[in-house]
């Protein structure tokens, strides 16, 4: 049975029960008051019984009718929601919304449905942008690797240049490997609750500083940290910190210094490089964004985008700014656990 009909019947039965109860009590009182007229009781019962029954039946019909109308008005938003969901399933148009014109449970349900559609639309647009940007970024290294590989296969490369072309192929494959790994990292969604645990951020930062110092031997890393427990996923936080350190070392001067500090959940990484132009600062955490001065350097432009994604998923913030005296300062803030 449809919900509309069930609600109408329930309203009708409830109203009719009330009417019958009132009429029954009235009928009983009238008959009791007429007990003194013994000879007239039968006639009174005959005369009063049928009108009471007719009024009760009419009340039942009217209650059912009003219940049907009221149920239809109450369920109209649910019908609209169902139709909208059906249209979205057929057309895949996540831009459709339900007009919310009431402030009750059904109105709140419609508002929640619209909120869900907002989130789905943002997610779908982000996925489309990621795929479009990734296809564009993959095209250049793939073309270079394919061209060099074809030259080697055809034997069109002079003997003295084969080693150089081979190194170019390996370098291109390494770039593709890093790019694919970064894309996989960006494709990850919110952190699974089962992986979230208490992490000593200070110990994690020290480990990543040691790793960066080994990977960038010409760069000096100075580190000052204090005990900082946070709630999060250790490997994801490690990836974010590593990206910050690598970015600072890569864009800092040769034999330069990277200063790292961690206090009260605030991680600061400062380099002494040329810095980032003020016009580019708002975009450095965007996917595939590379400032004009950094486009000649190797990299995919995804390192800082991964940092922002990790920080956002942990409920934190990250901001890049020009450091006093030159260079770039990146400040990463995470909620501190107990």
PDB file of C-alpha atoms in Angstrom, residues 96-307:
ATOM      1  CA  UNK A  96      19.505  19.806 -10.278  1.00  0.00           C
ATOM      2  CA  UNK A  97      18.183  20.986  -6.906  1.00  0.00           C
ATOM      3  CA  UNK A  98      14.944  20.840  -4.899  1.00  0.00           C
ATOM      4  CA  UNK A  99      13.239  24.087  -3.893  1.00  0.00           C
ATOM      5  CA  UNK A 100      12.961  24.141  -0.087  1.00  0.00           C
ATOM      6  CA  UNK A 101       9.973  26.236   1.042  1.00  0.00           C
ATOM      7  CA  UNK A 102       9.141  24.689   4.416  1.00  0.00           C
ATOM      8  CA  UNK A 103      10.841  24.335   7.783  1.00  0.00           C
ATOM      9  CA  UNK A 104       9.773  20.890   8.977  1.00  0.00           C
ATOM     10  CA  UNK A 105      11.216  17.381   8.830  1.00  0.00           C
ATOM     11  CA  UNK A 106      10.497  16.994   5.108  1.00  0.00           C
ATOM     12  CA  UNK A 107      11.958  20.441   4.391  1.00  0.00           C
ATOM     13  CA  UNK A 108      15.113  19.495   6.271  1.00  0.00           C
ATOM     14  CA  UNK A 109      15.268  16.232   4.319  1.00  0.00           C
ATOM     15  CA  UNK A 110      15.108  18.191   1.045  1.00  0.00           C
ATOM     16  CA  UNK A 111      17.821  20.571   2.292  1.00  0.00           C
ATOM     17  CA  UNK A 112      20.021  17.599   3.230  1.00  0.00           C
ATOM     18  CA  UNK A 113      19.441  16.125  -0.225  1.00  0.00           C
ATOM     19  CA  UNK A 114      20.563  19.410  -1.809  1.00  0.00           C
ATOM     20  CA  UNK A 115      23.655  19.452   0.425  1.00  0.00           C
ATOM     21  CA  UNK A 116      24.512  15.928  -0.698  1.00  0.00           C
ATOM     22  CA  UNK A 117      24.126  16.986  -4.332  1.00  0.00           C
ATOM     23  CA  UNK A 118      26.437  19.971  -3.714  1.00  0.00           C
ATOM     24  CA  UNK A 119      29.125  17.630  -2.370  1.00  0.00           C
ATOM     25  CA  UNK A 120      28.682  15.180  -5.247  1.00  0.00           C
ATOM     26  CA  UNK A 121      28.858  17.985  -7.809  1.00  0.00           C
ATOM     27  CA  UNK A 122      32.070  19.368  -6.294  1.00  0.00           C
ATOM     28  CA  UNK A 123      33.599  15.887  -6.229  1.00  0.00           C
ATOM     29  CA  UNK A 124      32.634  15.182  -9.845  1.00  0.00           C
ATOM     30  CA  UNK A 125      34.048  18.511 -11.026  1.00  0.00           C
ATOM     31  CA  UNK A 126      37.278  17.905  -9.106  1.00  0.00           C
ATOM     32  CA  UNK A 127      37.640  14.469 -10.692  1.00  0.00           C
ATOM     33  CA  UNK A 128      37.062  15.881 -14.165  1.00  0.00           C
ATOM     34  CA  UNK A 129      39.664  18.601 -13.585  1.00  0.00           C
ATOM     35  CA  UNK A 130      42.143  16.043 -12.284  1.00  0.00           C
ATOM     36  CA  UNK A 131      41.667  13.778 -15.298  1.00  0.00           C
ATOM     37  CA  UNK A 132      41.930  16.700 -17.733  1.00  0.00           C
ATOM     38  CA  UNK A 133      45.040  18.107 -16.057  1.00  0.00           C
ATOM     39  CA  UNK A 134      46.640  14.673 -15.737  1.00  0.00           C
ATOM     40  CA  UNK A 135      46.097  13.846 -19.408  1.00  0.00           C
ATOM     41  CA  UNK A 136      47.726  17.146 -20.360  1.00  0.00           C
ATOM     42  CA  UNK A 137      50.719  16.656 -18.058  1.00  0.00           C
ATOM     43  CA  UNK A 138      51.241  13.012 -19.082  1.00  0.00           C
ATOM     44  CA  UNK A 139      51.255  13.811 -22.780  1.00  0.00           C
ATOM     45  CA  UNK A 140      54.630  15.599 -22.846  1.00  0.00           C
ATOM     46  CA  UNK A 141      56.806  13.021 -21.028  1.00  0.00           C
ATOM     47  CA  UNK A 142      55.056  10.159 -22.826  1.00  0.00           C
ATOM     48  CA  UNK A 143      55.799  11.751 -26.193  1.00  0.00           C
ATOM     49  CA  UNK A 144      59.442  12.328 -25.277  1.00  0.00           C
ATOM     50  CA  UNK A 145      59.927   8.749 -24.042  1.00  0.00           C
ATOM     51  CA  UNK A 146      58.210   7.287 -27.093  1.00  0.00           C
ATOM     52  CA  UNK A 147      60.250   9.411 -29.526  1.00  0.00           C
ATOM     53  CA  UNK A 148      63.573   8.491 -27.916  1.00  0.00           C
ATOM     54  CA  UNK A 149      62.620   4.818 -27.682  1.00  0.00           C
ATOM     55  CA  UNK A 150      61.637   4.730 -31.363  1.00  0.00           C
ATOM     56  CA  UNK A 151      64.976   6.326 -32.307  1.00  0.00           C
ATOM     57  CA  UNK A 152      66.824   3.646 -30.363  1.00  0.00           C
ATOM     58  CA  UNK A 153      64.746   0.833 -31.896  1.00  0.00           C
ATOM     59  CA  UNK A 154      65.242   2.092 -35.477  1.00  0.00           C
ATOM     60  CA  UNK A 155      68.928   2.606 -34.897  1.00  0.00           C
ATOM     61  CA  UNK A 156      68.778   6.217 -36.083  1.00  0.00           C
ATOM     62  CA  UNK A 157      70.912   7.434 -33.186  1.00  0.00           C
ATOM     63  CA  UNK A 158      74.676   7.753 -33.758  1.00  0.00           C
ATOM     64  CA  UNK A 159      76.762   5.427 -31.607  1.00  0.00           C
ATOM     65  CA  UNK A 160      78.164   8.290 -29.545  1.00  0.00           C
ATOM     66  CA  UNK A 161      74.711   9.571 -28.661  1.00  0.00           C
ATOM     67  CA  UNK A 162      72.983   6.300 -27.765  1.00  0.00           C
ATOM     68  CA  UNK A 163      73.976   6.463 -24.125  1.00  0.00           C
ATOM     69  CA  UNK A 164      72.612   9.996 -23.828  1.00  0.00           C
ATOM     70  CA  UNK A 165      69.308   9.037 -25.500  1.00  0.00           C
ATOM     71  CA  UNK A 166      69.071   5.992 -23.233  1.00  0.00           C
ATOM     72  CA  UNK A 167      69.520   8.184 -20.175  1.00  0.00           C
ATOM     73  CA  UNK A 168      66.812  10.486 -21.520  1.00  0.00           C
ATOM     74  CA  UNK A 169      64.453   7.512 -21.780  1.00  0.00           C
ATOM     75  CA  UNK A 170      65.212   6.436 -18.206  1.00  0.00           C
ATOM     76  CA  UNK A 171      64.806  10.000 -16.964  1.00  0.00           C
ATOM     77  CA  UNK A 172      61.476  10.300 -18.757  1.00  0.00           C
ATOM     78  CA  UNK A 173      60.280   7.022 -17.250  1.00  0.00           C
ATOM     79  CA  UNK A 174      61.289   8.211 -13.780  1.00  0.00           C
ATOM     80  CA  UNK A 175      59.346  11.436 -14.322  1.00  0.00           C
ATOM     81  CA  UNK A 176      56.315   9.439 -15.412  1.00  0.00           C
ATOM     82  CA  UNK A 177      56.654   7.162 -12.378  1.00  0.00           C
ATOM     83  CA  UNK A 178      56.711  10.106  -9.991  1.00  0.00           C
ATOM     84  CA  UNK A 179      53.829  11.781 -11.802  1.00  0.00           C
ATOM     85  CA  UNK A 180      51.656   8.650 -11.653  1.00  0.00           C
ATOM     86  CA  UNK A 181      52.497   8.180  -7.967  1.00  0.00           C
ATOM     87  CA  UNK A 182      51.486  11.783  -7.276  1.00  0.00           C
ATOM     88  CA  UNK A 183      48.247  11.334  -9.203  1.00  0.00           C
ATOM     89  CA  UNK A 184      47.409   8.203  -7.224  1.00  0.00           C
ATOM     90  CA  UNK A 185      48.084  10.142  -4.028  1.00  0.00           C
ATOM     91  CA  UNK A 186      45.787  12.967  -5.121  1.00  0.00           C
ATOM     92  CA  UNK A 187      43.047  10.508  -6.091  1.00  0.00           C
ATOM     93  CA  UNK A 188      42.801   9.314  -2.493  1.00  0.00           C
ATOM     94  CA  UNK A 189      39.698  10.435  -0.631  1.00  0.00           C
ATOM     95  CA  UNK A 190      39.203  11.195   3.057  1.00  0.00           C
ATOM     96  CA  UNK A 191      41.364   9.325   5.513  1.00  0.00           C
ATOM     97  CA  UNK A 192      39.771   5.968   6.507  1.00  0.00           C
ATOM     98  CA  UNK A 193      38.781   6.112  10.169  1.00  0.00           C
ATOM     99  CA  UNK A 194      40.461   2.757  10.802  1.00  0.00           C
ATOM    100  CA  UNK A 195      43.873   4.217   9.875  1.00  0.00           C
ATOM    101  CA  UNK A 196      43.638   7.296  12.077  1.00  0.00           C
ATOM    102  CA  UNK A 197      45.781   7.028  15.199  1.00  0.00           C
ATOM    103  CA  UNK A 198      47.811   9.190  17.548  1.00  0.00           C
ATOM    104  CA  UNK A 199      51.002  10.288  15.783  1.00  0.00           C
ATOM    105  CA  UNK A 200      54.026  11.973  17.324  1.00  0.00           C
ATOM    106  CA  UNK A 201      54.453  14.692  14.736  1.00  0.00           C
ATOM    107  CA  UNK A 202      57.815  15.778  16.184  1.00  0.00           C
ATOM    108  CA  UNK A 203      59.320  12.306  15.702  1.00  0.00           C
ATOM    109  CA  UNK A 204      57.851  12.100  12.205  1.00  0.00           C
ATOM    110  CA  UNK A 205      59.373  15.484  11.274  1.00  0.00           C
ATOM    111  CA  UNK A 206      62.809  14.427  12.571  1.00  0.00           C
ATOM    112  CA  UNK A 207      62.707  11.273  10.451  1.00  0.00           C
ATOM    113  CA  UNK A 208      61.760  13.234   7.354  1.00  0.00           C
ATOM    114  CA  UNK A 209      64.495  15.794   7.990  1.00  0.00           C
ATOM    115  CA  UNK A 210      67.053  12.952   8.148  1.00  0.00           C
ATOM    116  CA  UNK A 211      65.701  11.549   4.887  1.00  0.00           C
ATOM    117  CA  UNK A 212      65.801  14.954   3.168  1.00  0.00           C
ATOM    118  CA  UNK A 213      69.340  15.606   4.401  1.00  0.00           C
ATOM    119  CA  UNK A 214      70.474  12.328   2.820  1.00  0.00           C
ATOM    120  CA  UNK A 215      68.654  13.100  -0.429  1.00  0.00           C
ATOM    121  CA  UNK A 216      69.877  16.726  -0.620  1.00  0.00           C
ATOM    122  CA  UNK A 217      73.464  16.516   0.674  1.00  0.00           C
ATOM    123  CA  UNK A 218      74.337  20.046  -0.445  1.00  0.00           C
ATOM    124  CA  UNK A 219      71.535  21.548   1.672  1.00  0.00           C
ATOM    125  CA  UNK A 220      71.835  22.129   5.405  1.00  0.00           C
ATOM    126  CA  UNK A 221      68.736  21.381   7.462  1.00  0.00           C
ATOM    127  CA  UNK A 222      68.333  22.951  10.904  1.00  0.00           C
ATOM    128  CA  UNK A 223      65.518  21.551  13.016  1.00  0.00           C
ATOM    129  CA  UNK A 224      63.889  22.614  16.298  1.00  0.00           C
ATOM    130  CA  UNK A 225      60.856  20.608  17.438  1.00  0.00           C
ATOM    131  CA  UNK A 226      58.876  20.041  20.605  1.00  0.00           C
ATOM    132  CA  UNK A 227      56.687  17.018  21.496  1.00  0.00           C
ATOM    133  CA  UNK A 228      53.523  17.302  19.411  1.00  0.00           C
ATOM    134  CA  UNK A 229      50.915  14.513  19.396  1.00  0.00           C
ATOM    135  CA  UNK A 230      48.277  14.726  16.661  1.00  0.00           C
ATOM    136  CA  UNK A 231      45.510  12.473  15.359  1.00  0.00           C
ATOM    137  CA  UNK A 232      46.034  11.335  11.787  1.00  0.00           C
ATOM    138  CA  UNK A 233      47.438   8.837   9.295  1.00  0.00           C
ATOM    139  CA  UNK A 234      51.204   8.582   9.734  1.00  0.00           C
ATOM    140  CA  UNK A 235      52.226   7.786   6.157  1.00  0.00           C
ATOM    141  CA  UNK A 236      50.088  10.595   4.728  1.00  0.00           C
ATOM    142  CA  UNK A 237      51.484  13.143   7.173  1.00  0.00           C
ATOM    143  CA  UNK A 238      54.990  11.901   6.375  1.00  0.00           C
ATOM    144  CA  UNK A 239      54.333  12.439   2.661  1.00  0.00           C
ATOM    145  CA  UNK A 240      53.172  16.013   3.290  1.00  0.00           C
ATOM    146  CA  UNK A 241      56.219  16.867   5.430  1.00  0.00           C
ATOM    147  CA  UNK A 242      58.573  15.236   2.923  1.00  0.00           C
ATOM    148  CA  UNK A 243      57.074  17.260   0.073  1.00  0.00           C
ATOM    149  CA  UNK A 244      57.577  20.497   2.003  1.00  0.00           C
ATOM    150  CA  UNK A 245      61.218  19.682   2.758  1.00  0.00           C
ATOM    151  CA  UNK A 246      61.971  18.566  -0.802  1.00  0.00           C
ATOM    152  CA  UNK A 247      60.309  21.664  -2.220  1.00  0.00           C
ATOM    153  CA  UNK A 248      62.351  23.936   0.062  1.00  0.00           C
ATOM    154  CA  UNK A 249      65.618  22.193  -0.830  1.00  0.00           C
ATOM    155  CA  UNK A 250      64.874  22.138  -4.558  1.00  0.00           C
ATOM    156  CA  UNK A 251      64.077  25.834  -4.817  1.00  0.00           C
ATOM    157  CA  UNK A 252      66.645  27.003  -2.302  1.00  0.00           C
ATOM    158  CA  UNK A 253      70.169  28.103  -3.287  1.00  0.00           C
ATOM    159  CA  UNK A 254      73.008  25.639  -3.776  1.00  0.00           C
ATOM    160  CA  UNK A 255      74.577  24.845  -0.380  1.00  0.00           C
ATOM    161  CA  UNK A 256      71.726  26.758   1.187  1.00  0.00           C
ATOM    162  CA  UNK A 257      69.897  26.198   4.442  1.00  0.00           C
ATOM    163  CA  UNK A 258      66.365  25.029   5.238  1.00  0.00           C
ATOM    164  CA  UNK A 259      65.029  25.917   8.673  1.00  0.00           C
ATOM    165  CA  UNK A 260      62.401  23.640  10.227  1.00  0.00           C
ATOM    166  CA  UNK A 261      60.503  24.327  13.452  1.00  0.00           C
ATOM    167  CA  UNK A 262      57.537  22.648  15.154  1.00  0.00           C
ATOM    168  CA  UNK A 263      55.736  24.217  18.087  1.00  0.00           C
ATOM    169  CA  UNK A 264      52.158  23.755  19.339  1.00  0.00           C
ATOM    170  CA  UNK A 265      51.077  21.942  16.187  1.00  0.00           C
ATOM    171  CA  UNK A 266      52.538  24.603  13.876  1.00  0.00           C
ATOM    172  CA  UNK A 267      55.188  23.323  11.458  1.00  0.00           C
ATOM    173  CA  UNK A 268      57.225  25.986   9.667  1.00  0.00           C
ATOM    174  CA  UNK A 269      59.596  25.277   6.781  1.00  0.00           C
ATOM    175  CA  UNK A 270      61.641  28.206   5.536  1.00  0.00           C
ATOM    176  CA  UNK A 271      64.133  28.290   2.651  1.00  0.00           C
ATOM    177  CA  UNK A 272      66.499  31.060   1.519  1.00  0.00           C
ATOM    178  CA  UNK A 273      65.819  30.848  -2.187  1.00  0.00           C
ATOM    179  CA  UNK A 274      64.522  33.542  -4.543  1.00  0.00           C
ATOM    180  CA  UNK A 275      61.050  33.278  -3.023  1.00  0.00           C
ATOM    181  CA  UNK A 276      57.665  33.150  -4.699  1.00  0.00           C
ATOM    182  CA  UNK A 277      56.241  36.244  -6.422  1.00  0.00           C
ATOM    183  CA  UNK A 278      53.284  37.707  -4.541  1.00  0.00           C
ATOM    184  CA  UNK A 279      51.022  37.155  -7.571  1.00  0.00           C
ATOM    185  CA  UNK A 280      51.768  33.411  -7.487  1.00  0.00           C
ATOM    186  CA  UNK A 281      51.373  32.813  -3.733  1.00  0.00           C
ATOM    187  CA  UNK A 282      47.585  32.178  -3.843  1.00  0.00           C
ATOM    188  CA  UNK A 283      48.050  29.424  -6.441  1.00  0.00           C
ATOM    189  CA  UNK A 284      51.098  27.461  -5.280  1.00  0.00           C
ATOM    190  CA  UNK A 285      48.916  24.739  -3.700  1.00  0.00           C
ATOM    191  CA  UNK A 286      46.815  24.244  -6.846  1.00  0.00           C
ATOM    192  CA  UNK A 287      47.242  21.077  -8.875  1.00  0.00           C
ATOM    193  CA  UNK A 288      49.852  21.293 -11.643  1.00  0.00           C
ATOM    194  CA  UNK A 289      50.471  24.972 -10.949  1.00  0.00           C
ATOM    195  CA  UNK A 290      54.061  26.012 -11.483  1.00  0.00           C
ATOM    196  CA  UNK A 291      55.274  29.583 -11.239  1.00  0.00           C
ATOM    197  CA  UNK A 292      57.042  30.901 -14.363  1.00  0.00           C
ATOM    198  CA  UNK A 293      60.410  30.820 -12.586  1.00  0.00           C
ATOM    199  CA  UNK A 294      59.979  27.146 -11.636  1.00  0.00           C
ATOM    200  CA  UNK A 295      58.907  25.673 -14.966  1.00  0.00           C
ATOM    201  CA  UNK A 296      62.446  24.946 -16.066  1.00  0.00           C
ATOM    202  CA  UNK A 297      63.017  22.726 -13.007  1.00  0.00           C
ATOM    203  CA  UNK A 298      61.991  19.063 -12.869  1.00  0.00           C
ATOM    204  CA  UNK A 299      58.738  18.247 -11.147  1.00  0.00           C
ATOM    205  CA  UNK A 300      55.052  17.728 -11.778  1.00  0.00           C
ATOM    206  CA  UNK A 301      53.605  20.651  -9.862  1.00  0.00           C
ATOM    207  CA  UNK A 302      51.718  18.244  -7.587  1.00  0.00           C
ATOM    208  CA  UNK A 303      53.901  18.240  -4.458  1.00  0.00           C
ATOM    209  CA  UNK A 304      52.273  21.175  -2.696  1.00  0.00           C
ATOM    210  CA  UNK A 305      48.813  20.131  -3.921  1.00  0.00           C
ATOM    211  CA  UNK A 306      49.318  16.835  -2.090  1.00  0.00           C
ATOM    212  CA  UNK A 307      50.381  18.763   1.012  1.00  0.00           C
TER     213      UNK A 307
END
